[in-house]
Amino acid sequence: MMRIVFHEKSKTFHLYNDSVSYIMAILKNGHLGQVYFGKRIRDREDFSHFIETCERPMTSCVYEDDRTFSLEHIRQEYPVFGTTDYRHPAVEARQENGSRILDFQYESHAIVAGKPKLSGLPATYAQTPEEARTLIVTLEDSLTKLRLELFYTIFAEGGALARSARICNGGERPVWLERAMSLSLDLPDCDYVWQQLSGCWARERQIRSRALTQGVQSIGSMRGNSSHEHNPFVALKRPSADERQGEVIGISLIYSGNFQIQAETDAHDTVRILAGIDPETFQWKLESEECFQTPEAVLVYTDRGLNHMSQTFHRLYQRRLARGYWRDRPRPILINNWEATYFDFTEERLLEIAAKAKECGVELFVLDDGWFGNRSGEKAGLGDWTANRERLPHGIAGLAERVEALGMKFGLWFEPEMVNKDSDFYRRHPDWILATPGRGQSHGRFQYVLDFSRKETVDAIYEQMAKILREAKVSYIKWDMNRSVTECYSGAWPADRQGEIYHRYMLGVYALYERLTAEFPQVLFESCASGGGRFDPGMLYYAPQGWVSDNSDAVERLKIQYGTSMCYPISSMGAHVSVVPNHQVFRNTPLHTRANVAYFGTFGYELDLNQLTPRELEEVKGQIAFMKKYREILQFGRFYRLQSPFDGNEAAWMAVSEDQKTALVGWYRILNCVNGKYTRLRLEGLNPDFCYRNQRNGTRHYGDELMCAGLIASDETAGQIPAGVKPHTDFESRIYVLEVDET
Ligand code: DGJ
């Protein structure tokens, strides 16, 4: 159930479903005011008592005869700067005379079933008109004739709301947008803890928290990708809220380029949240009749804690952001040759790796970097997407055939957005890279960023990729992006449009993804950017899974995957078992722990299984059989975080099947300890009345018992080691399978 009501008399909009209410009203000056966002409240004709105005000292006022009406003190939906509001605005447009003042007044609104598409941009969608309703409020600035359309979609299910804005120039003269955020949300108080996902290469999406306080707090990226450093996601939780209970607001931006999410707390403890394209690196010229569409932002409200916020994002992003053939399908277990060979391989060597993997039950062989052009290292070849015949004498089609003949699917790595200067592509089109005239060109890993704001560049890369996909049996593509953008200037655009290039670049990336996914709908795409440098909802629209991090160490992955789960579903997280000593942190973790972490992801191997002992191979076969049996639940079940690896020596999480008959609990301990503590995991999401059988030891427990008293996970080797029991070491872990006992 969801409704959007407009109360004529009080000029109030109320969007609600069973979980949330979002209320706005047209203010006295014609602007759109924010009234309430939170737990669903009963609808009524008038909520204007929530629009607080009072005469305050030192306040600039809109009207001479009303000293209570100041935009500085009124909560708004899409505020502008310079007419009594001194906080950061949602939109700014420089006009020909140099002024940036705007005055968007209500003109009309429409309520439509379903959800309109966002042209050229990734966004959530409704599969049927009954799943969602959308309110479009149109406002106009009468002087410039700029038209502002604010989109609000409420879904029938869950506490999520999607927002975006479209700005059209109905005037005769051009204007330059200096910022156009996806959402602005004014909250009445600042009693929140702000949680962000921050890090760097190989240490992505670590949970960091701080209380909101007066001033500006923000995260963002100016790297041309959403970045390893900050993820376009923030949670605001009440100080007393935790994973299981309490009020939380989640803010997520469906975008893969430069972004900003900001909280500005004013002197009166009200908060303005802004989320959208980073204003610093953005400018957009709007000629007469041209429009600009912002990316979409999603707001989630819950009073059931952080985990429930995450589950709301997981459900929405898994089912109504990700698309296509693979959206709802358990993902193939893959083997990737990168950490096994790096650039040093031949066709025969690859086939040896594939054959052993097949023997163990792996379903997909992925050939990573190094198969094309003159690529024997980092310095050459990017841009030339044809097989290197010295390494692959039968080309990609031939190799794919041979892999298929083994009974496996074949997957291939690309880095479509980049060139090396030592490549035929660059020699043919030296002006198709982003570069500022007269300036040096910085490189990252000896590569340069192609100018994807030019259609001809995107077309040329598309042709090369499509040719391979047409000729060879390629079932999977890993789309990598291994450097950030610098000297962001395009020779294809005039001076007064250079502020558009970062965003036009992203539109080019999205356009290429769109063409390829439309033409090859059964190919599974996995996004990647030096690990998790572009792990964001924008990518999820095209690629239903992404490589979470280049750090494949099981212990490091606990934090990375735990943090990632704040917003992203398990089905989106590329997670592999790799060799020890691990190639990033040189740690030795047991094989079972490496798998126990990777099970909570799309699961695969990043090593040469030929190097394993017969015993280890048997273990791997068991892992693969286990994953095949339970991957549907692990990837698509309800996910619960039980114990945070950020808080101590142990971590735990679990997934529960839709019918609540099966649950898989992962428990992990970083360092071993002697005579250690008793461990109980209080489980979640079970049916209290179901009796579950613990497959590990055969004990039977009712759901209520497991959720209230807990699952005993104490280490039987923590004190004296019982006879016949193998002592545990550091990096121990266990998976508990709980299945309803129907007997
Ligand atoms: C970075 C990726 O994250 C790795 O998995 C691998 O594909 C390399 N690039 C290849 O260059």
Short mmCIF file of N, CA, C and O in Angstrom, two decimals, residues 190-229:
data_model
loop_
_atom_site.label_atom_id
_atom_site.label_comp_id
_atom_site.label_asym_id
_atom_site.label_seq_id
_atom_site.Cartn_x
_atom_site.Cartn_y
_atom_site.Cartn_z
N CYS A 190 19.24 17.87 15.66
CA CYS A 190 20.53 17.29 15.24
C CYS A 190 20.98 16.17 16.15
O CYS A 190 22.18 15.86 16.22
N ASP A 191 20.06 15.54 16.82
CA ASP A 191 20.44 14.51 17.77
C ASP A 191 20.72 13.17 17.04
O ASP A 191 19.99 12.19 17.19
N TYR A 192 21.75 13.18 16.21
CA TYR A 192 22.09 12.02 15.40
C TYR A 192 23.58 11.74 15.45
O TYR A 192 24.39 12.65 15.60
N VAL A 193 23.90 10.47 15.23
CA VAL A 193 25.29 10.09 14.95
C VAL A 193 25.38 9.81 13.46
O VAL A 193 24.54 9.09 12.90
N TRP A 194 26.36 10.40 12.84
CA TRP A 194 26.57 10.26 11.40
C TRP A 194 27.53 9.09 11.17
O TRP A 194 28.61 9.04 11.76
N GLN A 195 27.12 8.14 10.35
CA GLN A 195 27.99 6.99 10.05
C GLN A 195 28.31 6.98 8.58
O GLN A 195 27.41 7.03 7.74
N GLN A 196 29.57 6.90 8.26
CA GLN A 196 30.00 6.90 6.86
C GLN A 196 30.87 5.67 6.61
O GLN A 196 31.37 5.04 7.54
N LEU A 197 31.07 5.37 5.35
CA LEU A 197 31.91 4.24 4.96
C LEU A 197 33.14 4.81 4.27
O LEU A 197 33.05 5.29 3.14
N SER A 198 34.27 4.76 4.96
CA SER A 198 35.47 5.41 4.43
C SER A 198 36.64 4.46 4.44
O SER A 198 36.64 3.46 5.14
N GLY A 199 37.68 4.80 3.68
CA GLY A 199 38.86 3.94 3.65
C GLY A 199 39.81 4.36 2.56
O GLY A 199 40.01 5.55 2.32
N CYS A 200 40.37 3.39 1.90
CA CYS A 200 41.31 3.64 0.82
C CYS A 200 41.48 2.33 0.05
O CYS A 200 40.81 1.35 0.38
N TRP A 201 42.38 2.29 -0.93
CA TRP A 201 42.58 1.06 -1.67
C TRP A 201 42.91 -0.08 -0.71
O TRP A 201 43.71 0.09 0.21
N ALA A 202 42.28 -1.21 -0.88
CA ALA A 202 42.49 -2.42 -0.08
C ALA A 202 42.00 -2.28 1.37
O ALA A 202 42.24 -3.16 2.19
N ARG A 203 41.34 -1.20 1.66
CA ARG A 203 40.75 -1.02 3.01
C ARG A 203 39.47 -0.20 2.88
O ARG A 203 39.26 0.79 3.56
N GLU A 204 38.62 -0.64 1.96
CA GLU A 204 37.43 0.14 1.64
C GLU A 204 36.32 -0.02 2.68
O GLU A 204 36.24 -1.00 3.39
N ARG A 205 35.46 0.98 2.71
CA ARG A 205 34.19 0.97 3.43
C ARG A 205 34.26 0.53 4.89
O ARG A 205 33.54 -0.35 5.35
N GLN A 206 35.16 1.17 5.62
CA GLN A 206 35.25 0.98 7.06
C GLN A 206 34.21 1.91 7.71
O GLN A 206 34.07 3.06 7.29
N ILE A 207 33.54 1.41 8.71
CA ILE A 207 32.49 2.23 9.33
C ILE A 207 33.12 3.26 10.26
O ILE A 207 33.91 2.92 11.15
N ARG A 208 32.81 4.52 10.03
CA ARG A 208 33.32 5.61 10.86
C ARG A 208 32.12 6.44 11.35
O ARG A 208 31.23 6.74 10.56
N SER A 209 32.16 6.83 12.61
CA SER A 209 31.00 7.52 13.19
C SER A 209 31.42 8.80 13.91
O SER A 209 32.52 8.87 14.48
N ARG A 210 30.56 9.77 13.89
CA ARG A 210 30.76 10.99 14.69
C ARG A 210 29.41 11.65 14.91
O ARG A 210 28.50 11.53 14.07
N ALA A 211 29.30 12.34 16.03
CA ALA A 211 28.03 13.00 16.33
C ALA A 211 27.87 14.22 15.43
O ALA A 211 28.86 14.85 15.06
N LEU A 212 26.64 14.54 15.09
CA LEU A 212 26.41 15.79 14.36
C LEU A 212 26.62 16.95 15.32
O LEU A 212 26.19 16.91 16.47
N THR A 213 27.27 17.96 14.82
CA THR A 213 27.48 19.13 15.66
C THR A 213 27.45 20.37 14.78
O THR A 213 27.53 20.25 13.55
N GLN A 214 27.33 21.53 15.38
CA GLN A 214 27.16 22.74 14.58
C GLN A 214 28.31 22.95 13.61
O GLN A 214 29.47 22.77 13.95
N GLY A 215 27.94 23.28 12.40
CA GLY A 215 28.93 23.40 11.33
C GLY A 215 28.61 22.40 10.23
O GLY A 215 27.53 21.81 10.21
N VAL A 216 29.58 22.22 9.35
CA VAL A 216 29.35 21.35 8.19
C VAL A 216 30.16 20.07 8.33
O VAL A 216 31.35 20.11 8.64
N GLN A 217 29.52 18.95 8.14
CA GLN A 217 30.22 17.67 8.05
C GLN A 217 29.92 17.08 6.69
O GLN A 217 28.75 17.09 6.28
N SER A 218 30.94 16.61 6.00
CA SER A 218 30.61 16.08 4.68
C SER A 218 31.61 15.02 4.23
O SER A 218 32.73 14.93 4.73
N ILE A 219 31.16 14.21 3.33
CA ILE A 219 32.03 13.26 2.64
C ILE A 219 31.81 13.47 1.15
O ILE A 219 30.80 14.04 0.73
N GLY A 220 32.75 12.98 0.36
CA GLY A 220 32.55 13.13 -1.08
C GLY A 220 33.74 12.63 -1.85
O GLY A 220 34.70 12.08 -1.29
N SER A 221 33.65 12.81 -3.15
CA SER A 221 34.75 12.44 -4.03
C SER A 221 34.90 13.48 -5.11
O SER A 221 33.91 14.00 -5.63
N MET A 222 36.16 13.78 -5.44
CA MET A 222 36.47 14.65 -6.58
C MET A 222 37.46 13.92 -7.48
O MET A 222 38.27 14.52 -8.14
N ARG A 223 37.39 12.59 -7.45
CA ARG A 223 38.34 11.76 -8.19
C ARG A 223 37.79 11.27 -9.52
O ARG A 223 38.44 10.50 -10.21
N GLY A 224 36.56 11.62 -9.83
CA GLY A 224 35.97 11.15 -11.08
C GLY A 224 35.28 9.80 -10.93
O GLY A 224 34.56 9.37 -11.81
N ASN A 225 35.52 9.14 -9.79
CA ASN A 225 34.77 7.92 -9.46
C ASN A 225 34.26 8.08 -8.03
O ASN A 225 34.72 8.97 -7.30
N SER A 226 33.34 7.21 -7.63
CA SER A 226 32.78 7.43 -6.29
C SER A 226 33.86 7.22 -5.22
O SER A 226 33.74 7.77 -4.14
N SER A 227 34.89 6.43 -5.54
CA SER A 227 36.14 6.36 -4.78
C SER A 227 36.22 5.28 -3.70
O SER A 227 35.23 4.85 -3.13
N HIS A 228 37.48 4.88 -3.45
CA HIS A 228 37.77 3.99 -2.32
C HIS A 228 37.59 4.74 -1.01
O HIS A 228 37.32 4.17 0.03
N GLU A 229 37.81 6.07 -1.09
CA GLU A 229 37.94 6.85 0.14
C GLU A 229 36.61 7.06 0.85
O GLU A 229 36.52 7.00 2.06
#
